[in-house]
């Protein structure tokens, strides 16, 4: 049903949320109106809200970019379909888009950030319809759970693609128990990695990851890089794996200690993919890359064309969402932001509209 207004939680200024109603815009050709069923709370939302990172569209605006829902208006072929809205919507016209790099299209639209697009902490959201990921038969997986595919799961998938991850590969995930890192761990295992080492400073969560893709874990807290490396080498020796070549490392923390550790573990023919974001500077003797014949790769978002593959992994059980998410009514958004900001959440929270 097409609503009379869109109800939404807007960030009026950073640090303040207000519930408000806005008119439903006239849909343009190629647009759809999606009734939001779930919107995941991401660290990026918190960085806009608490840490002074600027949104492209100045406030007031609605945040939220991990969205699943049902199309209620627009293209007749889509109405009634359950969909995931990609967190990065490429323009599909520019050279980057035409050469397979649409995830980093410079004219891309990000819900809850870019000019001219709404955010998902809302009852409804109008979006370009070309790149919507249609859900189809989702078995017993709730539609709201699938919202986190939009960023938390597809970003690791694209990171794995960037590393040309294939069955039999050896992987290290730094930040393996975090919101995105836990999915990075599952994605790597789900794509057939032969060994996945999870590194994180949260013992409890790290232990949990042993049931979800981590073959071996290391907590680097209180250890020097050398000691972490010793633990890594001991595992390799025990498993009969080489420790000095061919590892694909995913750095998901974006922190200086995480990046330094990643660089110290990088070795011959290795690959380091930078998945996490932070503003610290890390220094490294770049010539080592030359001597190692190694690669250092950045990654951003995920092209919408790969969403169906990630969805399939989430529906066939290679990636488990249930143990990593929890739903809360959207009316608790202020409390959830506060809890997330203070590191009190054990799982990724998906807000479900209750206006
Ligand atoms: Zn995000
Ligand atoms: Zn483009």
Coordinates of C-alpha atoms and ligand atoms in Angstrom, one line a residue:
X1 CA 0.0 0.0 0.0
X2 CA 1.3 3.5 -0.8
X3 CA 1.5 5.5 2.4
X4 CA 0.3 9.1 2.7
X5 CA 3.6 10.2 4.3
X6 CA 7.0 8.6 5.0
X7 CA 7.7 8.4 8.7
X8 CA 11.4 8.6 9.5
X9 CA 14.0 9.2 12.2
X10 CA 16.2 12.1 11.0
X11 CA 19.6 13.2 12.3
X12 CA 18.7 16.9 12.7
X13 CA 22.2 17.7 13.7
X14 CA 25.0 15.2 14.6
X15 CA 24.1 13.8 18.0
X16 CA 20.3 14.4 17.8
X17 CA 17.6 12.2 16.3
X18 CA 14.0 13.4 15.7
X19 CA 11.0 11.4 14.5
X20 CA 9.3 13.2 11.7
X21 CA 7.1 12.8 8.7
X22 CA 7.9 13.8 5.1
X23 CA 5.8 13.8 2.0
X24 CA 6.1 10.8 -0.4
X25 CA 7.9 12.1 -3.4
X26 CA 6.5 11.6 -6.9
X27 CA 8.3 8.5 -8.2
X28 CA 10.4 9.0 -11.3
X29 CA 10.7 6.4 -14.0
X30 CA 13.2 3.8 -12.8
X31 CA 12.4 4.4 -9.2
X32 CA 10.6 2.2 -6.7
X33 CA 9.1 2.9 -3.2
X34 CA 10.2 0.2 -0.7
X35 CA 8.5 -0.4 2.5
X36 CA 11.3 -0.9 5.0
X37 CA 11.2 -4.2 7.0
X38 CA 14.6 -3.9 8.5
X39 CA 17.6 -1.5 8.6
X40 CA 20.9 -2.5 10.1
X41 CA 22.8 -0.2 12.4
X42 CA 26.4 0.2 11.0
X43 CA 29.5 1.7 12.5
X44 CA 29.3 4.3 9.6
X45 CA 26.0 5.6 10.9
X46 CA 27.7 6.1 14.3
X47 CA 30.6 7.9 12.8
X48 CA 28.2 10.4 11.2
X49 CA 26.2 10.7 14.4
X50 CA 29.0 10.9 17.0
X51 CA 32.4 11.4 15.4
X52 CA 31.9 14.3 13.1
X53 CA 32.3 12.4 9.8
X54 CA 30.3 14.4 7.4
X55 CA 27.4 13.1 5.3
X56 CA 27.4 14.2 1.7
X57 CA 23.9 15.6 2.2
X58 CA 24.0 17.9 5.2
X59 CA 21.5 17.2 8.0
X60 CA 18.7 17.0 8.5
X61 CA 18.7 13.6 6.9
X62 CA 17.7 10.0 7.7
X63 CA 20.7 7.6 8.2
X64 CA 20.7 3.9 7.5
X65 CA 22.0 2.0 4.5
X66 CA 21.5 -1.7 5.3
X67 CA 17.9 -2.1 4.1
X68 CA 15.6 -4.9 3.2
X69 CA 11.9 -4.5 2.5
X70 CA 9.0 -4.9 0.0
X71 CA 8.4 -2.8 -3.1
X72 CA 5.0 -1.1 -2.8
X73 CA 5.1 1.3 -5.8
X74 CA 7.0 1.8 -9.0
X75 CA 7.8 -0.7 -11.8
X76 CA 4.9 -3.1 -12.0
X77 CA 7.2 -6.0 -12.3
X78 CA 8.7 -5.2 -8.9
X79 CA 5.7 -4.4 -6.9
X80 CA 5.1 -6.9 -4.1
X81 CA 8.7 -8.3 -4.4
X82 CA 11.0 -8.6 -1.4
X83 CA 14.3 -6.8 -2.0
X84 CA 17.6 -5.8 -0.5
X85 CA 18.7 -2.3 -1.4
X86 CA 22.4 -2.2 -2.2
X87 CA 24.4 0.1 0.1
X88 CA 26.2 1.5 -2.9
X89 CA 24.1 2.3 -6.0
X90 CA 26.3 3.0 -9.0
X91 CA 25.3 5.4 -11.8
X92 CA 25.6 2.5 -14.3
X93 CA 26.7 5.1 -17.0
X94 CA 30.2 6.2 -16.3
X95 CA 33.5 4.6 -17.3
X96 CA 34.0 3.0 -13.9
X97 CA 30.6 1.4 -14.0
X98 CA 31.2 0.2 -17.6
X99 CA 34.5 -1.4 -16.7
X100 CA 33.3 -3.4 -13.7
X101 CA 34.3 -0.9 -11.0
X102 CA 30.8 0.4 -10.3
X103 CA 31.2 -0.1 -6.6
X104 CA 33.6 2.8 -6.6
X105 CA 31.6 4.9 -9.2
X106 CA 32.1 8.5 -8.3
X107 CA 28.5 9.4 -9.0
X108 CA 27.2 6.6 -6.8
X109 CA 24.4 7.0 -4.4
X110 CA 24.5 5.8 -0.8
X111 CA 21.2 5.7 1.1
X112 CA 21.5 7.7 4.3
X113 CA 24.5 9.7 3.0
X114 CA 24.3 11.0 -0.6
X115 CA 22.4 13.9 -2.0
X116 CA 19.0 13.1 -3.3
X117 CA 18.5 9.7 -1.6
X118 CA 16.8 8.9 1.7
X119 CA 18.0 6.6 4.5
X120 CA 16.6 3.4 5.9
X121 CA 15.6 4.4 9.4
X122 CA 12.2 5.1 8.0
X123 CA 8.9 3.5 7.1
X124 CA 9.6 3.7 3.4
X125 CA 12.3 4.7 1.0
X126 CA 12.2 5.7 -2.6
X127 CA 15.2 4.3 -4.5
X128 CA 16.5 3.6 -8.1
X129 CA 15.1 0.2 -8.9
X130 CA 17.6 -1.1 -11.5
X131 CA 20.0 -2.6 -8.9
X132 CA 17.6 -3.9 -6.3
X133 CA 18.4 -7.4 -5.3
X134 CA 15.2 -9.5 -5.4
X135 CA 15.0 -12.0 -2.6
X136 CA 12.8 -14.9 -3.9
X137 CA 12.5 -18.0 -1.8
X138 CA 14.2 -17.2 1.6
X139 CA 13.0 -20.3 3.4
X140 CA 12.8 -19.6 7.1
X141 CA 15.3 -16.6 7.1
X142 CA 13.4 -13.5 8.2
X143 CA 13.5 -10.7 5.6
X144 CA 14.7 -8.2 8.1
X145 CA 17.8 -10.3 8.8
X146 CA 18.7 -10.0 5.1
X147 CA 19.1 -6.2 5.5
X148 CA 22.7 -6.7 6.8
X149 CA 23.7 -8.2 3.4
X150 CA 23.6 -4.7 2.1
X151 CA 26.9 -3.8 3.7
X152 CA 28.1 -6.1 6.5
X153 CA 28.1 -9.2 4.3
X154 CA 28.6 -7.9 0.7
X155 CA 31.6 -5.7 1.7
X156 CA 33.6 -8.8 2.9
X157 CA 32.4 -10.7 -0.2
X158 CA 33.8 -8.0 -2.5
X159 CA 37.0 -7.9 -0.4
X160 CA 37.4 -11.6 -1.1
X161 CA 36.8 -11.1 -4.8
X162 CA 39.4 -8.3 -4.8
X163 CA 41.8 -10.9 -3.2
X164 CA 40.8 -13.5 -5.9
X165 CA 39.9 -15.8 -3.0
X166 CA 39.4 -19.4 -4.1
X167 CA 38.9 -22.8 -2.6
X168 CA 42.0 -24.0 -0.8
X169 CA 43.3 -20.5 0.0
X170 CA 44.8 -19.6 3.4
X171 CA 43.3 -16.6 5.1
X172 CA 43.9 -14.4 8.1
X173 CA 41.2 -12.0 9.3
X174 CA 42.2 -9.2 11.6
X175 CA 39.2 -8.1 13.5
X176 CA 37.6 -11.5 13.0
X177 CA 35.0 -11.2 15.7
X178 CA 33.6 -7.7 14.9
X179 CA 30.5 -6.8 13.0
X180 CA 32.0 -6.9 9.6
X181 CA 34.9 -9.1 10.5
X182 CA 32.7 -12.0 11.7
X183 CA 31.1 -12.0 8.2
X184 CA 34.6 -11.7 6.6
X185 CA 35.5 -14.9 8.5
X186 CA 32.3 -16.7 7.4
X187 CA 32.6 -15.5 3.8
X188 CA 36.2 -16.7 3.5
X189 CA 35.3 -20.1 4.9
X190 CA 32.1 -20.2 2.8
X191 CA 34.2 -19.6 -0.4
X192 CA 36.2 -22.6 0.5
X193 CA 39.3 -21.3 2.3
X194 CA 41.3 -24.2 3.6
X195 CA 42.5 -22.4 6.7
X196 CA 41.1 -19.3 8.3
X197 CA 42.9 -17.7 11.2
X198 CA 40.8 -15.2 13.2
X199 CA 42.6 -12.5 15.1
X200 CA 40.7 -10.2 17.5
X201 CA 41.0 -8.7 21.0
X202 CA 37.6 -10.0 22.3
X203 CA 38.2 -13.5 23.7
X204 CA 34.5 -14.4 24.1
X205 CA 33.5 -13.4 20.6
X206 CA 36.7 -15.0 19.2
X207 CA 35.8 -18.3 20.8
X208 CA 32.3 -18.0 19.3
X209 CA 33.9 -17.6 15.8
X210 CA 35.4 -21.1 16.0
X211 CA 31.9 -22.4 15.3
X212 CA 31.6 -20.0 12.3
X213 CA 34.6 -20.3 10.1
X214 CA 37.6 -19.7 12.3
X215 CA 39.9 -22.7 12.3
X216 CA 42.4 -21.1 14.7
X217 CA 42.2 -17.9 16.8
X218 CA 44.8 -15.5 18.3
X219 CA 44.1 -12.7 20.7
X220 CA 47.0 -10.2 20.2
X221 CA 46.1 -8.2 23.4
X222 CA 49.2 -8.0 25.6
X223 CA 51.3 -9.8 22.9
X224 CA 54.0 -8.2 20.7
X225 CA 53.8 -8.6 16.9
X226 CA 56.6 -11.2 17.3
X227 CA 54.6 -13.2 19.8
X228 CA 51.5 -13.2 17.5
X229 CA 53.7 -14.3 14.7
X230 CA 55.1 -17.2 16.8
X231 CA 51.5 -18.3 17.6
X232 CA 50.7 -18.2 13.9
X233 CA 53.8 -20.1 12.9
X234 CA 53.1 -22.8 15.6
X235 CA 49.6 -23.3 14.1
X236 CA 51.1 -23.6 10.6
X237 CA 53.6 -26.1 11.7
X238 CA 51.0 -28.2 13.5
X239 CA 48.8 -28.1 10.4
X240 CA 51.6 -28.7 7.9
X241 CA 50.9 -25.3 6.3
X242 CA 53.6 -22.9 5.0
X243 CA 53.8 -19.8 7.2
X244 CA 55.9 -17.6 4.9
X245 CA 54.0 -17.4 1.6
X246 CA 50.6 -17.2 0.0
X247 CA 48.5 -16.0 2.9
X248 CA 45.6 -13.7 2.1
X249 CA 45.1 -11.2 4.9
X250 CA 42.0 -9.1 5.5
X251 CA 42.4 -6.1 7.8
X252 CA 38.9 -5.2 9.0
X253 CA 39.6 -3.1 12.2
X254 CA 40.9 0.1 10.4
X255 CA 43.1 0.6 13.5
X256 CA 46.8 1.3 13.6
X257 CA 47.6 -1.8 15.7
X258 CA 45.5 -3.9 13.4
X259 CA 47.1 -2.6 10.3
X260 CA 50.6 -2.9 11.8
X261 CA 49.9 -6.5 12.7
X262 CA 48.5 -7.2 9.2
X263 CA 51.7 -5.8 7.6
X264 CA 53.9 -7.8 9.9
X265 CA 52.1 -11.0 8.8
X266 CA 52.3 -10.2 5.1
X267 CA 54.9 -12.3 3.4
X268 CA 56.0 -13.8 0.1
X269 CA 53.3 -13.8 -2.6
X270 CA 50.8 -12.6 0.1
X271 CA 47.9 -10.3 -0.3
X272 CA 46.7 -7.7 2.1
X273 CA 43.2 -6.3 1.6
X274 CA 42.3 -3.1 3.6
X275 CA 38.6 -3.5 4.5
X276 CA 38.4 -1.4 7.7
X277 CA 38.4 2.4 7.9
X278 CA 40.3 4.5 10.3
X279 CA 42.2 7.8 10.2
X280 CA 45.5 6.7 11.8
X281 CA 48.6 6.6 9.6
X282 CA 50.6 3.5 9.5
X283 CA 54.1 3.4 8.1
X284 CA 55.6 0.5 6.2
X285 CA 58.7 -0.2 4.1
X286 CA 56.9 -0.4 0.7
X287 CA 59.9 -2.1 -0.9
X288 CA 59.0 -5.2 1.0
X289 CA 56.0 -5.6 -1.3
X290 CA 58.5 -5.7 -4.2
X291 CA 60.7 -8.3 -2.4
X292 CA 57.7 -10.3 -1.4
X293 CA 56.0 -10.1 -4.8
X294 CA 53.0 -9.2 -2.6
X295 CA 49.9 -7.1 -3.1
X296 CA 48.2 -4.4 -1.1
X297 CA 44.6 -3.8 -2.1
X298 CA 41.9 -1.4 -1.0
X299 CA 38.2 -2.3 -1.3
X300 CA 35.0 -0.3 -1.2
X301 CA 31.4 -1.6 -1.0
X302 CA 30.3 -4.3 -3.5
X303 CA 28.8 -4.1 -7.0
X304 CA 25.1 -4.8 -6.9
X305 CA 25.5 -7.6 -9.5
X306 CA 27.1 -9.8 -6.8
X307 CA 24.4 -9.4 -4.2
X308 CA 22.4 -12.5 -5.5
X309 CA 25.5 -14.7 -4.9
X310 CA 25.9 -13.4 -1.4
X311 CA 22.2 -13.8 -0.8
X312 CA 22.5 -17.4 -1.9
X313 CA 25.3 -18.0 0.6
X314 CA 23.2 -16.6 3.3
X315 CA 20.2 -18.8 2.4
X316 CA 22.1 -22.0 1.9
X317 CA 23.8 -21.8 5.3
X318 CA 27.3 -21.1 4.2
X319 CA 26.9 -17.8 5.9
X320 CA 24.8 -17.7 9.1
X321 CA 23.0 -14.5 9.9
X322 CA 20.8 -15.5 12.9
X323 CA 23.6 -15.8 15.5
X324 CA 25.1 -12.5 14.6
X325 CA 22.0 -10.2 14.5
X326 CA 19.2 -9.1 16.7
X327 CA 16.1 -7.1 15.9
X328 CA 14.9 -4.1 17.9
X329 CA 11.9 -1.8 17.3
X330 CA 13.0 1.4 15.4
X331 CA 11.5 3.5 18.3
X332 CA 14.5 2.4 20.3
X333 CA 17.0 3.9 17.8
X334 CA 18.4 6.5 20.2
X335 CA 19.1 3.8 22.9
X336 CA 20.6 1.4 20.3
X337 CA 22.9 4.1 18.9
X338 CA 24.0 4.9 22.4
X339 CA 24.6 1.2 23.2
X340 CA 26.5 0.7 19.9
X341 CA 28.6 3.8 20.5
X342 CA 29.6 2.4 24.0
X343 CA 30.4 -1.0 22.6
X344 CA 27.5 -2.6 24.6
X345 CA 26.0 -4.6 21.7
X346 CA 26.9 -8.3 21.3
X347 CA 25.2 -8.5 17.9
X348 CA 24.5 -6.3 14.9
X349 CA 21.2 -4.6 15.6
X350 CA 18.5 -4.5 12.9
X351 CA 15.8 -1.9 13.5
X352 CA 12.3 -2.8 12.4
X353 CA 9.9 0.1 11.7
X354 CA 7.2 0.6 14.4
X355 CA 6.0 4.1 13.7
Ligands
LIG1 ZN1 27.8 0.4 6.7
LIG2 ZN1 29.1 5.2 -12.5

